[in-house]
Short mmCIF file of C-alpha atoms and ligand atoms in Angstrom, two decimals:
data_model
loop_
_atom_site.label_atom_id
_atom_site.label_comp_id
_atom_site.label_asym_id
_atom_site.label_seq_id
_atom_site.Cartn_x
_atom_site.Cartn_y
_atom_site.Cartn_z
CA MET A 1078 30.94 -24.86 -31.83
CA ILE A 1079 31.90 -21.51 -33.36
CA ARG A 1080 31.04 -20.43 -36.88
CA LEU A 1081 31.61 -17.13 -38.59
CA HIS A 1082 29.85 -16.97 -41.95
CA ASP A 1083 31.21 -14.27 -44.24
CA VAL A 1084 31.38 -11.70 -41.49
CA THR A 1085 32.12 -8.05 -42.16
CA LEU A 1086 32.55 -5.52 -39.42
CA SER A 1087 32.91 -1.78 -39.81
CA TYR A 1088 33.47 0.64 -36.99
CA ARG A 1089 31.78 3.95 -37.50
CA GLY A 1090 34.02 6.67 -36.13
CA ARG A 1091 34.32 10.43 -36.21
CA THR A 1092 36.68 10.26 -39.16
CA GLY A 1093 34.61 7.84 -41.18
CA GLU A 1094 34.27 4.10 -41.35
CA VAL A 1095 36.98 1.63 -40.57
CA THR A 1096 36.40 -1.84 -41.91
CA ALA A 1097 38.16 -4.12 -39.48
CA LEU A 1098 36.98 -7.45 -40.86
CA ALA A 1099 35.81 -8.26 -44.36
CA HIS A 1100 34.30 -11.59 -45.39
CA THR A 1101 35.77 -13.57 -42.55
CA THR A 1102 34.80 -17.20 -42.36
CA LEU A 1103 35.96 -19.28 -39.45
CA LYS A 1104 35.09 -22.60 -37.90
CA VAL A 1105 36.20 -23.84 -34.50
CA GLU A 1106 35.05 -27.20 -33.21
CA LYS A 1107 34.08 -28.05 -29.67
CA GLY A 1108 37.12 -28.67 -27.50
CA GLU A 1109 39.46 -27.38 -30.17
CA PHE A 1110 42.40 -25.14 -29.40
CA ALA A 1111 42.43 -22.51 -32.13
CA ALA A 1112 45.02 -19.78 -32.50
CA VAL A 1113 44.62 -16.63 -34.55
CA VAL A 1114 47.70 -14.82 -35.79
CA GLY A 1115 48.08 -11.88 -38.11
CA PRO A 1116 49.58 -8.46 -38.54
CA SER A 1117 48.81 -5.74 -36.02
CA GLY A 1118 45.50 -3.98 -36.52
CA CYS A 1119 44.05 -6.70 -38.74
CA GLY A 1120 41.00 -7.18 -36.57
CA LYS A 1121 41.94 -9.99 -34.20
CA SER A 1122 40.53 -8.30 -31.10
CA THR A 1123 37.48 -7.40 -33.14
CA LEU A 1124 37.05 -11.07 -33.98
CA MET A 1125 37.12 -11.90 -30.27
CA LYS A 1126 34.45 -9.33 -29.52
CA LEU A 1127 32.27 -10.70 -32.28
CA VAL A 1128 32.50 -14.25 -31.01
CA THR A 1129 31.67 -13.24 -27.44
CA GLY A 1130 28.77 -11.14 -28.66
CA LEU A 1131 30.13 -7.84 -27.39
CA ILE A 1132 29.64 -6.35 -30.83
CA ARG A 1133 27.38 -7.33 -33.71
CA PRO A 1134 28.61 -7.98 -37.21
CA THR A 1135 27.79 -5.36 -39.82
CA LYS A 1136 27.18 -8.19 -42.28
CA GLY A 1137 27.23 -11.93 -41.99
CA LYS A 1138 26.45 -14.30 -39.18
CA VAL A 1139 28.14 -15.42 -35.99
CA GLU A 1140 27.05 -18.70 -34.42
CA VAL A 1141 28.12 -20.16 -31.10
CA ASP A 1142 26.87 -23.57 -30.01
CA GLY A 1143 24.51 -23.70 -32.95
CA ALA A 1144 22.68 -20.50 -32.01
CA ASP A 1145 22.95 -17.04 -33.53
CA VAL A 1146 24.91 -14.63 -31.36
CA THR A 1147 22.72 -11.66 -30.58
CA GLY A 1148 24.22 -10.51 -27.30
CA PRO A 1149 26.96 -11.46 -24.81
CA VAL A 1150 27.29 -15.25 -25.01
CA LYS A 1151 27.68 -15.80 -21.24
CA ILE A 1152 29.56 -19.07 -21.74
CA ALA A 1153 32.92 -17.44 -22.32
CA GLY A 1154 35.80 -16.63 -20.05
CA MET A 1155 38.17 -13.93 -21.26
CA ALA A 1156 41.68 -12.84 -20.48
CA PHE A 1157 43.65 -10.01 -22.00
CA GLN A 1158 47.19 -8.73 -22.13
CA ALA A 1159 46.60 -6.72 -18.96
CA ALA A 1160 45.49 -8.85 -16.03
CA ASN A 1161 43.03 -6.17 -14.89
CA MET A 1162 42.76 -7.36 -11.33
CA LEU A 1163 40.67 -5.23 -9.01
CA PRO A 1164 43.15 -3.83 -6.51
CA TRP A 1165 40.73 -3.72 -3.59
CA ARG A 1166 39.99 -7.43 -3.82
CA SER A 1167 42.26 -10.22 -2.71
CA VAL A 1168 43.45 -12.64 -5.36
CA ILE A 1169 40.82 -15.24 -4.53
CA ASP A 1170 38.06 -12.63 -4.50
CA ASN A 1171 39.24 -11.44 -7.90
CA VAL A 1172 39.17 -14.99 -9.19
CA MET A 1173 35.67 -15.48 -7.80
CA LEU A 1174 34.32 -12.31 -9.38
CA PRO A 1175 32.63 -14.07 -12.35
CA LEU A 1176 30.71 -16.24 -9.88
CA GLU A 1177 29.02 -13.10 -8.63
CA ILE A 1178 27.79 -12.42 -12.13
CA VAL A 1179 27.10 -15.60 -14.09
CA GLN A 1180 24.03 -17.68 -13.40
CA PRO A 1181 23.52 -20.24 -11.95
CA HIS A 1182 26.53 -19.60 -9.71
CA ARG A 1183 25.35 -16.15 -8.84
CA GLY A 1184 22.26 -17.46 -7.12
CA ARG A 1185 24.16 -20.20 -5.30
CA LEU A 1186 27.25 -18.33 -4.27
CA SER A 1187 26.12 -17.12 -0.88
CA ARG A 1188 24.78 -20.54 0.12
CA GLU A 1189 27.67 -22.57 -1.23
CA ARG A 1190 30.47 -20.13 -0.62
CA ALA A 1191 32.78 -22.71 0.95
CA ALA A 1192 32.45 -25.12 -1.97
CA TYR A 1193 33.09 -22.37 -4.49
CA ARG A 1194 36.05 -21.16 -2.51
CA GLU A 1195 37.41 -24.68 -2.60
CA ARG A 1196 37.02 -24.73 -6.35
CA ALA A 1197 38.85 -21.41 -6.67
CA MET A 1198 41.62 -22.69 -4.42
CA ASP A 1199 42.00 -25.80 -6.59
CA LEU A 1200 42.29 -23.67 -9.68
CA LEU A 1201 44.82 -21.40 -8.03
CA GLY A 1202 46.67 -24.53 -7.02
CA VAL A 1203 46.91 -25.66 -10.64
CA VAL A 1204 48.57 -22.39 -11.65
CA GLY A 1205 50.77 -22.42 -8.53
CA LEU A 1206 49.15 -19.55 -6.65
CA ARG A 1207 47.56 -21.40 -3.76
CA ASP A 1208 49.70 -19.58 -1.22
CA PHE A 1209 48.80 -16.21 -2.67
CA ALA A 1210 45.04 -16.57 -2.49
CA ASP A 1211 44.63 -14.05 0.28
CA ARG A 1212 47.21 -11.60 -0.97
CA TYR A 1213 46.38 -8.56 -3.05
CA PRO A 1214 47.14 -8.29 -6.76
CA TRP A 1215 49.74 -5.56 -6.33
CA GLU A 1216 51.76 -7.93 -4.18
CA MET A 1217 52.27 -10.15 -7.19
CA SER A 1218 54.44 -10.02 -10.29
CA GLY A 1219 52.98 -9.53 -13.74
CA GLY A 1220 53.23 -13.24 -14.48
CA MET A 1221 51.46 -14.15 -11.27
CA GLN A 1222 48.70 -11.66 -11.98
CA GLN A 1223 48.28 -13.20 -15.40
CA ARG A 1224 47.93 -16.64 -13.82
CA ALA A 1225 45.23 -15.26 -11.57
CA SER A 1226 43.60 -13.70 -14.58
CA LEU A 1227 43.50 -17.13 -16.24
CA CYS A 1228 41.86 -18.53 -13.14
CA ARG A 1229 39.30 -15.77 -13.22
CA ALA A 1230 38.54 -16.61 -16.83
CA LEU A 1231 38.00 -20.28 -15.92
CA ILE A 1232 36.35 -20.23 -12.52
CA HIS A 1233 32.81 -20.52 -13.85
CA GLU A 1234 33.88 -23.49 -16.00
CA PRO A 1235 33.16 -21.79 -19.30
CA ALA A 1236 32.78 -23.87 -22.44
CA LEU A 1237 34.80 -21.27 -24.29
CA LEU A 1238 38.01 -19.51 -23.33
CA MET A 1239 38.94 -16.37 -25.23
CA LEU A 1240 42.49 -15.17 -24.86
CA ASP A 1241 43.68 -11.95 -26.46
CA GLU A 1242 47.47 -11.82 -26.30
CA PRO A 1243 47.38 -12.98 -22.69
CA PHE A 1244 51.13 -13.48 -22.34
CA ALA A 1245 52.39 -10.63 -24.49
CA ALA A 1246 53.62 -8.55 -21.58
CA LEU A 1247 55.63 -11.33 -19.97
CA ASP A 1248 59.26 -12.34 -20.24
CA ALA A 1249 60.19 -15.39 -22.29
CA PHE A 1250 60.63 -17.77 -19.34
CA THR A 1251 57.40 -16.84 -17.62
CA ARG A 1252 55.65 -17.10 -20.93
CA GLU A 1253 56.83 -20.66 -21.49
CA GLU A 1254 55.79 -21.51 -17.96
CA LEU A 1255 52.31 -20.20 -18.61
CA TRP A 1256 52.06 -22.07 -21.90
CA VAL A 1257 52.49 -25.22 -19.88
CA VAL A 1258 49.92 -24.04 -17.36
CA LEU A 1259 47.43 -23.31 -20.11
CA ARG A 1260 48.18 -26.58 -21.88
CA ASP A 1261 47.51 -28.54 -18.68
CA LEU A 1262 44.35 -26.61 -17.84
CA TRP A 1263 43.06 -27.29 -21.32
CA HIS A 1264 43.82 -31.02 -21.06
CA ARG A 1265 42.10 -31.14 -17.72
CA LEU A 1266 39.00 -29.13 -18.41
CA GLY A 1267 38.51 -29.63 -22.13
CA PHE A 1268 37.12 -26.21 -23.01
CA THR A 1269 37.30 -24.66 -26.46
CA VAL A 1270 39.97 -21.99 -26.84
CA ILE A 1271 40.51 -19.12 -29.21
CA LEU A 1272 43.92 -17.63 -28.60
CA VAL A 1273 45.00 -14.43 -30.31
CA THR A 1274 48.73 -14.03 -30.27
CA HIS A 1275 51.67 -12.36 -31.97
CA ASP A 1276 53.96 -15.11 -30.82
CA LEU A 1277 54.07 -17.77 -33.51
CA ARG A 1278 55.85 -20.26 -31.26
CA GLU A 1279 53.07 -19.82 -28.74
CA ALA A 1280 50.47 -20.57 -31.41
CA ALA A 1281 52.38 -23.56 -32.74
CA PHE A 1282 53.03 -25.02 -29.31
CA LEU A 1283 49.51 -24.76 -27.99
CA ALA A 1284 47.08 -24.89 -30.87
CA ASP A 1285 45.39 -27.60 -32.89
CA THR A 1286 44.74 -25.16 -35.71
CA ILE A 1287 46.31 -21.83 -36.57
CA HIS A 1288 44.36 -19.28 -38.53
CA VAL A 1289 46.41 -16.65 -40.32
CA MET A 1290 44.71 -13.34 -40.99
CA SER A 1291 45.40 -10.82 -43.71
CA ALA A 1292 46.18 -7.17 -43.11
CA ARG A 1293 43.19 -4.92 -42.48
CA PRO A 1294 40.43 -5.41 -43.50
CA GLY A 1295 41.13 -8.81 -42.07
CA HIS A 1296 39.98 -12.20 -43.16
CA ILE A 1297 41.41 -15.68 -42.72
CA VAL A 1298 43.90 -16.37 -45.49
CA GLU A 1299 45.21 -19.68 -44.32
CA THR A 1300 44.37 -22.34 -41.78
CA ARG A 1301 47.04 -24.76 -40.63
CA THR A 1302 46.52 -27.91 -38.70
CA VAL A 1303 49.20 -28.56 -36.13
CA ASP A 1304 49.57 -32.25 -35.48
CA PHE A 1305 52.43 -32.59 -33.04
CA PRO A 1306 51.37 -35.38 -30.71
CA ARG A 1307 49.88 -34.47 -27.37
CA PRO A 1308 50.66 -33.96 -24.60
CA ARG A 1309 53.35 -31.73 -26.01
CA PRO A 1310 56.43 -31.24 -23.91
CA LEU A 1311 58.32 -27.96 -24.13
CA ASP A 1312 61.04 -29.83 -26.02
CA VAL A 1313 58.80 -29.75 -29.08
CA LEU A 1314 59.88 -26.13 -29.40
CA TYR A 1315 63.34 -27.24 -30.39
CA THR A 1316 62.47 -29.86 -32.99
CA THR A 1317 62.93 -29.25 -36.71
CA PRO A 1318 59.27 -29.70 -37.75
CA PHE A 1319 58.34 -27.10 -35.13
CA THR A 1320 60.83 -24.51 -36.28
CA ASP A 1321 59.86 -25.19 -39.87
CA LEU A 1322 56.23 -24.54 -39.05
CA VAL A 1323 57.05 -21.31 -37.23
CA HIS A 1324 59.26 -20.24 -40.09
CA SER A 1325 56.63 -20.79 -42.73
CA LEU A 1326 54.02 -18.99 -40.59
CA ARG A 1327 56.40 -16.10 -40.30
CA ASN A 1328 56.84 -15.95 -44.04
CA LYS A 1329 53.13 -16.08 -44.58
CA ILE A 1330 52.54 -13.12 -42.27
CA ALA A 1331 55.36 -11.15 -43.84
CA GLU A 1332 53.69 -11.80 -47.18
CA VAL A 1333 50.21 -10.65 -46.08
CA ARG A 1334 51.70 -7.55 -44.50
CA GLN A 1335 53.19 -6.62 -47.85
CA ALA A 1336 49.95 -7.18 -49.69
CA MET B 1400 55.87 -1.92 12.53
CA ARG B 1401 59.15 -0.09 12.40
CA ILE B 1402 59.36 3.67 12.32
CA THR B 1403 61.47 4.69 9.35
CA ALA B 1404 63.20 7.95 8.52
CA GLU B 1405 60.43 8.61 6.03
CA ASP B 1406 57.80 8.44 8.77
CA LEU B 1407 59.70 11.05 10.75
CA THR B 1408 60.12 13.62 7.99
CA PRO B 1409 56.68 15.24 8.40
CA VAL B 1410 57.35 15.77 12.10
CA ALA B 1411 60.88 17.01 11.46
CA PHE B 1412 59.78 19.44 8.78
CA THR B 1413 56.91 20.80 10.84
CA LEU B 1414 59.19 21.40 13.79
CA ALA B 1415 61.82 22.98 11.56
CA ILE B 1416 59.29 25.40 10.11
CA PHE B 1417 58.10 26.45 13.56
CA VAL B 1418 61.67 26.97 14.66
CA LEU B 1419 62.47 29.05 11.56
CA TRP B 1420 59.31 31.07 12.06
CA GLU B 1421 60.16 31.74 15.69
CA LEU B 1422 63.73 32.70 14.78
CA ALA B 1423 62.53 35.00 12.01
CA CYS B 1424 60.18 36.77 14.40
CA ILE B 1425 62.94 37.32 16.92
CA LEU B 1426 65.68 38.11 14.42
CA PHE B 1427 63.74 40.65 12.34
CA ARG B 1428 61.87 42.00 15.37
CA ILE B 1429 58.52 41.41 13.69
CA ASP B 1430 55.66 43.04 15.54
CA SER B 1431 53.32 40.41 16.97
CA PHE B 1432 50.51 42.42 15.39
CA ILE B 1433 51.98 41.64 11.96
CA LEU B 1434 53.07 38.09 12.59
CA PRO B 1435 52.95 36.52 16.04
CA ALA B 1436 55.66 33.99 16.83
CA PRO B 1437 54.56 30.37 17.33
CA THR B 1438 55.24 30.66 21.05
CA ALA B 1439 52.90 33.67 21.23
CA VAL B 1440 50.27 31.70 19.35
CA ALA B 1441 50.66 28.80 21.71
CA ALA B 1442 50.37 31.10 24.71
CA ALA B 1443 47.17 32.63 23.27
CA MET B 1444 45.81 29.15 22.66
CA VAL B 1445 46.33 28.31 26.31
CA GLN B 1446 44.90 31.62 27.51
CA TYR B 1447 41.80 31.53 25.33
CA TRP B 1448 41.30 27.82 25.32
CA TRP B 1449 37.64 27.94 26.15
CA PRO B 1450 36.39 30.29 23.37
CA LEU B 1451 38.69 28.50 20.94
CA LEU B 1452 37.30 25.14 21.91
CA LYS B 1453 33.73 26.36 21.82
CA ASN B 1454 34.11 27.87 18.36
CA SER B 1455 36.07 24.93 17.09
CA PHE B 1456 33.26 22.73 18.15
CA VAL B 1457 30.75 24.81 16.20
CA THR B 1458 32.99 24.68 13.13
CA LEU B 1459 33.48 20.99 13.59
CA TRP B 1460 29.83 20.15 13.60
CA THR B 1461 28.82 22.57 10.85
CA THR B 1462 31.57 21.30 8.57
CA THR B 1463 30.77 17.71 9.46
CA VAL B 1464 27.11 18.20 8.61
CA GLY B 1465 28.03 20.01 5.40
CA PHE B 1466 30.45 17.28 4.50
CA LEU B 1467 28.01 14.47 5.20
CA LEU B 1468 25.38 16.19 3.10
CA ALA B 1469 27.95 16.61 0.34
CA VAL B 1470 28.84 12.92 0.54
CA ALA B 1471 25.22 11.85 0.32
CA PHE B 1472 24.24 14.15 -2.53
CA GLY B 1473 27.64 13.97 -4.21
CA ILE B 1474 27.57 10.19 -4.45
CA ALA B 1475 24.01 10.21 -5.70
CA LEU B 1476 24.73 12.78 -8.41
CA GLY B 1477 28.10 11.19 -9.18
CA ILE B 1478 26.44 7.83 -9.85
CA ILE B 1479 23.91 9.46 -12.14
CA VAL B 1480 26.59 11.37 -14.02
CA GLY B 1481 28.96 8.43 -14.24
CA TRP B 1482 26.27 6.04 -15.42
CA SER B 1483 26.60 6.86 -19.08
CA ARG B 1484 29.55 8.23 -20.97
CA ALA B 1485 27.27 10.70 -22.73
CA ILE B 1486 26.04 12.31 -19.50
CA TYR B 1487 29.55 12.24 -18.13
CA ARG B 1488 31.03 13.98 -21.14
CA GLY B 1489 28.21 16.48 -21.22
CA LEU B 1490 28.30 17.45 -17.57
CA TYR B 1491 32.00 17.18 -16.85
CA PRO B 1492 32.94 20.69 -18.08
CA VAL B 1493 29.99 22.17 -16.20
CA MET B 1494 31.04 20.52 -12.95
CA ILE B 1495 34.65 21.54 -13.36
CA GLY B 1496 33.40 25.06 -14.07
CA PHE B 1497 31.29 25.19 -10.92
CA ASN B 1498 34.08 23.67 -8.93
CA SER B 1499 36.52 26.35 -10.00
CA ILE B 1500 34.36 29.14 -8.60
CA PRO B 1501 36.16 30.27 -5.44
CA LYS B 1502 33.88 29.24 -2.60
CA VAL B 1503 34.81 32.29 -0.57
CA ALA B 1504 33.15 34.41 -3.25
CA VAL B 1505 29.88 32.62 -2.64
CA VAL B 1506 29.90 33.06 1.13
CA PRO B 1507 28.58 36.68 1.12
CA ILE B 1508 25.69 35.59 -1.07
CA LEU B 1509 24.90 32.74 1.31
CA ILE B 1510 24.96 35.13 4.21
CA MET B 1511 22.55 37.42 2.35
CA TRP B 1512 20.22 34.53 1.74
CA PHE B 1513 20.38 32.81 5.08
CA GLY B 1514 21.76 35.39 7.49
CA ILE B 1515 24.72 34.87 9.75
CA GLY B 1516 24.66 31.60 11.59
CA GLU B 1517 25.10 27.91 11.07
CA ILE B 1518 23.35 27.48 7.74
CA PRO B 1519 25.81 29.44 5.59
CA ALA B 1520 28.64 27.63 7.36
CA ILE B 1521 27.10 24.26 6.59
CA LEU B 1522 26.43 25.28 3.01
CA THR B 1523 29.99 26.53 2.55
CA ALA B 1524 31.36 23.24 3.77
CA PHE B 1525 28.89 21.49 1.50
CA LEU B 1526 29.93 23.51 -1.55
CA ILE B 1527 33.61 22.96 -0.94
CA SER B 1528 33.32 19.19 -0.88
CA PHE B 1529 30.31 18.58 -3.12
CA PHE B 1530 31.79 19.09 -6.59
CA PRO B 1531 35.02 17.21 -5.99
CA ILE B 1532 32.97 14.26 -4.72
CA VAL B 1533 30.67 14.31 -7.73
CA VAL B 1534 33.58 14.57 -10.14
CA ASN B 1535 35.55 11.84 -8.42
CA VAL B 1536 32.66 9.42 -8.16
CA ALA B 1537 31.57 10.07 -11.73
CA THR B 1538 35.11 9.69 -13.06
CA GLY B 1539 35.59 6.47 -11.14
CA LEU B 1540 32.40 5.11 -12.66
CA ALA B 1541 32.79 6.40 -16.19
CA THR B 1542 36.34 5.24 -16.74
CA THR B 1543 36.23 1.51 -16.06
CA GLU B 1544 38.95 -0.21 -18.09
CA PRO B 1545 37.43 -1.29 -21.38
CA ASP B 1546 39.06 -4.72 -21.12
CA LEU B 1547 37.66 -5.37 -17.69
CA GLU B 1548 34.27 -4.19 -18.81
CA ASP B 1549 34.49 -6.64 -21.72
CA VAL B 1550 35.39 -9.50 -19.39
CA LEU B 1551 32.33 -8.79 -17.30
CA ARG B 1552 29.96 -8.03 -20.14
CA ALA B 1553 30.90 -11.25 -21.89
CA LEU B 1554 29.72 -13.00 -18.74
CA GLY B 1555 26.37 -11.32 -19.12
CA ALA B 1556 26.92 -8.59 -16.57
CA SER B 1557 24.46 -5.73 -16.70
CA LYS B 1558 25.50 -2.10 -16.42
CA LEU B 1559 24.28 -2.23 -12.83
CA ASP B 1560 26.48 -5.27 -12.11
CA ILE B 1561 29.53 -3.49 -13.49
CA MET B 1562 28.71 -0.45 -11.39
CA ARG B 1563 28.30 -2.52 -8.25
CA LYS B 1564 31.34 -4.70 -8.70
CA VAL B 1565 33.78 -2.22 -10.21
CA GLY B 1566 32.57 1.35 -10.54
CA ILE B 1567 31.27 2.00 -7.06
CA PRO B 1568 33.95 0.13 -5.06
CA ARG B 1569 36.68 1.88 -6.94
CA THR B 1570 35.32 5.30 -6.03
CA GLY B 1571 36.06 4.49 -2.38
CA PRO B 1572 39.58 5.91 -2.37
CA TYR B 1573 38.41 8.84 -4.52
CA LEU B 1574 35.80 9.64 -2.01
CA ARG B 1575 38.31 10.03 0.72
CA GLY B 1576 40.39 12.17 -1.62
CA GLY B 1577 37.36 14.11 -2.80
CA GLY B 1578 36.17 14.62 0.73
CA GLY B 1579 39.34 16.42 1.66
CA VAL B 1580 39.09 20.15 1.59
CA GLY B 1581 40.90 22.52 -0.66
CA ASN B 1582 44.10 20.96 -1.94
CA HIS B 1583 44.00 20.91 -5.70
CA ARG B 1584 46.46 18.33 -6.76
CA ARG B 1585 45.95 17.48 -10.38
CA GLN B 1586 46.89 13.91 -10.03
CA CYS B 1587 44.83 10.87 -9.85
CA ARG B 1588 45.72 7.31 -9.13
CA ALA B 1589 43.13 5.18 -7.49
CA ARG B 1590 44.87 3.35 -4.74
CA PRO B 1591 43.87 0.51 -2.57
CA PRO B 1592 43.26 1.43 1.05
CA ASP B 1593 46.89 1.07 1.99
CA GLY B 1594 47.98 3.18 -0.96
CA SER B 1595 50.35 0.78 -2.60
CA GLY B 1596 49.35 0.67 -6.23
CA GLY B 1597 46.25 0.56 -8.30
CA LEU B 1598 44.35 1.52 -11.38
CA GLN B 1599 45.45 4.34 -13.59
CA LEU B 1600 43.03 7.03 -14.60
CA PRO B 1601 43.27 10.04 -16.85
CA ASP B 1602 44.50 13.25 -15.34
CA ALA B 1603 41.68 15.66 -14.72
CA ALA B 1604 41.18 18.92 -12.90
CA GLY B 1605 39.50 18.51 -9.58
CA VAL B 1606 40.25 14.84 -9.34
CA ARG B 1607 42.59 14.35 -6.51
CA ARG B 1608 44.84 11.73 -5.25
CA PRO B 1609 43.03 10.00 -2.50
CA ASP B 1610 45.02 10.15 0.66
CA GLY B 1611 42.42 10.57 3.30
CA ALA B 1612 44.79 10.62 6.24
CA ARG B 1613 46.06 14.05 5.41
CA ASP B 1614 42.77 15.53 4.47
CA ARG B 1615 40.89 14.41 7.53
CA GLY B 1616 42.89 16.93 9.52
CA HIS B 1617 41.40 19.88 7.74
CA PRO B 1618 38.16 20.65 9.59
CA HIS B 1619 40.19 20.99 12.72
CA VAL B 1620 42.68 23.39 11.16
CA ARG B 1621 39.87 25.40 9.69
CA GLY B 1622 38.10 25.40 12.99
CA VAL B 1623 41.02 26.96 14.77
CA ARG B 1624 41.42 29.57 12.07
CA ARG B 1625 37.78 30.52 12.25
CA ALA B 1626 37.70 30.49 16.01
CA GLY B 1627 40.67 32.82 16.03
CA LYS B 1628 38.77 35.20 13.79
CA ALA B 1629 35.65 34.99 15.86
CA HIS B 1630 37.61 35.78 18.90
CA GLY B 1631 39.67 38.63 17.75
N1 ATP C 2779 36.13 0.84 -31.10
C1 ATP C 2779 36.69 1.08 -32.31
N2 ATP C 2779 36.28 2.13 -33.03
C2 ATP C 2779 36.82 2.37 -34.25
N3 ATP C 2779 37.77 1.62 -34.82
C3 ATP C 2779 38.22 0.56 -34.15
C4 ATP C 2779 37.71 0.23 -32.84
N4 ATP C 2779 38.35 -0.87 -32.41
C5 ATP C 2779 39.22 -1.21 -33.40
N5 ATP C 2779 39.14 -0.37 -34.44
C6 ATP C 2779 39.90 -0.45 -35.70
O1 ATP C 2779 39.71 -1.73 -36.23
C7 ATP C 2779 40.93 -2.26 -36.70
C8 ATP C 2779 41.18 -3.62 -36.07
O2 ATP C 2779 41.36 -3.47 -34.68
P1 ATP C 2779 41.66 -4.67 -33.70
O3 ATP C 2779 41.79 -4.13 -32.35
O4 ATP C 2779 40.65 -5.73 -33.92
O5 ATP C 2779 43.07 -5.15 -34.27
P2 ATP C 2779 44.05 -6.28 -33.71
O6 ATP C 2779 44.23 -7.26 -34.79
O7 ATP C 2779 43.56 -6.79 -32.41
O8 ATP C 2779 45.37 -5.47 -33.53
P3 ATP C 2779 46.56 -5.76 -32.50
O9 ATP C 2779 47.27 -6.95 -33.03
O10 ATP C 2779 47.40 -4.54 -32.61
O11 ATP C 2779 45.94 -5.96 -31.16
C9 ATP C 2779 42.00 -1.26 -36.37
O12 ATP C 2779 42.37 -0.60 -37.56
C10 ATP C 2779 41.37 -0.29 -35.44
O13 ATP C 2779 41.78 1.00 -35.74
MG1 MG C 2780 44.26 -6.66 -30.40
#
């Protein structure tokens, strides 16, 4: 579904060039849950922008769904560390925002408003926000806003979900709760996910494959397959194979940071 | 709705200031020619109610017309300026520069050009509100959160879509702030209509905190001041 062939990306800035990614090769299959971990500033967010077509590679090729990426891919939903809700819209209107933009929903929205609203309500129900649909974002906690942000990323049923440290600003309990929410959404809807995270337990709990990146200029130095059986209960977090995996990932990142 | 102590403070402070003022006038035997006591002002307002009302009305409609013109042209120019970061960065200093010219200094020139009458009054009102509106609208448009912009662009949103869904709606509260006359608070936090939180924007001269309620009172205050002058 997603292929990066030997991709290099340099930002041209006032103070000269910064090479964020160098010779990155990555493969993510349809329906796969991929996690990307690596030291800060190694180009993870850059990788996300490349895959969604927000920026073009300096060298190399990015393919999504078998086609070259030459502009915004339009099949992706995104969520970031900040929920970025629009404060003048109610939660449900925030969630429905992508429908006002992506075709074919855009053309249908005014005619089939009730059906779409139902869909948004269902999604909010899955993340436990049904009762907050008509509230405003500032009436909600950070964790609740992040749930809404996930709904916004999924409302148009994208084939690809891009998450850039979506839970980084949350406390440990809320984070675990949202892991479960994301896990269940993924089981239900079967989209492809690329999750950038600094939390190795998060990566190990959720992902099928974990890609470890080197320090800047980043490239993938190691790809691990995670084969804990699914559906994974939270208890997996406290098993020995899990902690071993997290430990070895940690060592790997410490090593690439040194290099 | 319950009335809290916080709701009462503006009333309490206003009353306290009038009382202090009155006391000061009596205590220091200030000549009413230098500073009339509030009671004397109130008495004059009753006595001259008709000319005051008549002149206030003129001020009200001239400022309203000026303000509406400023809103129309200000939004239009603000959208143009805010459309691209390059235009915004280029024009921002110029607009701040124009905005910092004291409007009173321009009034004599306007009178020379248009004579005494309604037109200079309308234009003065226009000038006072025009630049803040442009700056506020443009800032609201030019400073969409990069993350949010990415979310929308990845969906295939055009620049126009982003403007319509994010840029323009978010200038709403700015507009009410920008429309207010003459209080230069260097603070800027776009708030939702009820003012309880919102998006953070960089601090910039001439960009005000939008709290329309307070600012809407101004034309009236100005009207009375002007009417007083006209009368005496
Ligand atoms: N728009 C830009 N212009 C210039 N340089 C940039 C730009 N965006 C990122 N960079 C540079 O590219 C490098 C990689 O940035 P990126 O945001 O992809 O890192 P990251 O892995 O997401 O980091 P973090 O884990 O801290 O979020 C950084 O050194 C950064 O300085
Ligand atoms: Mg990042």
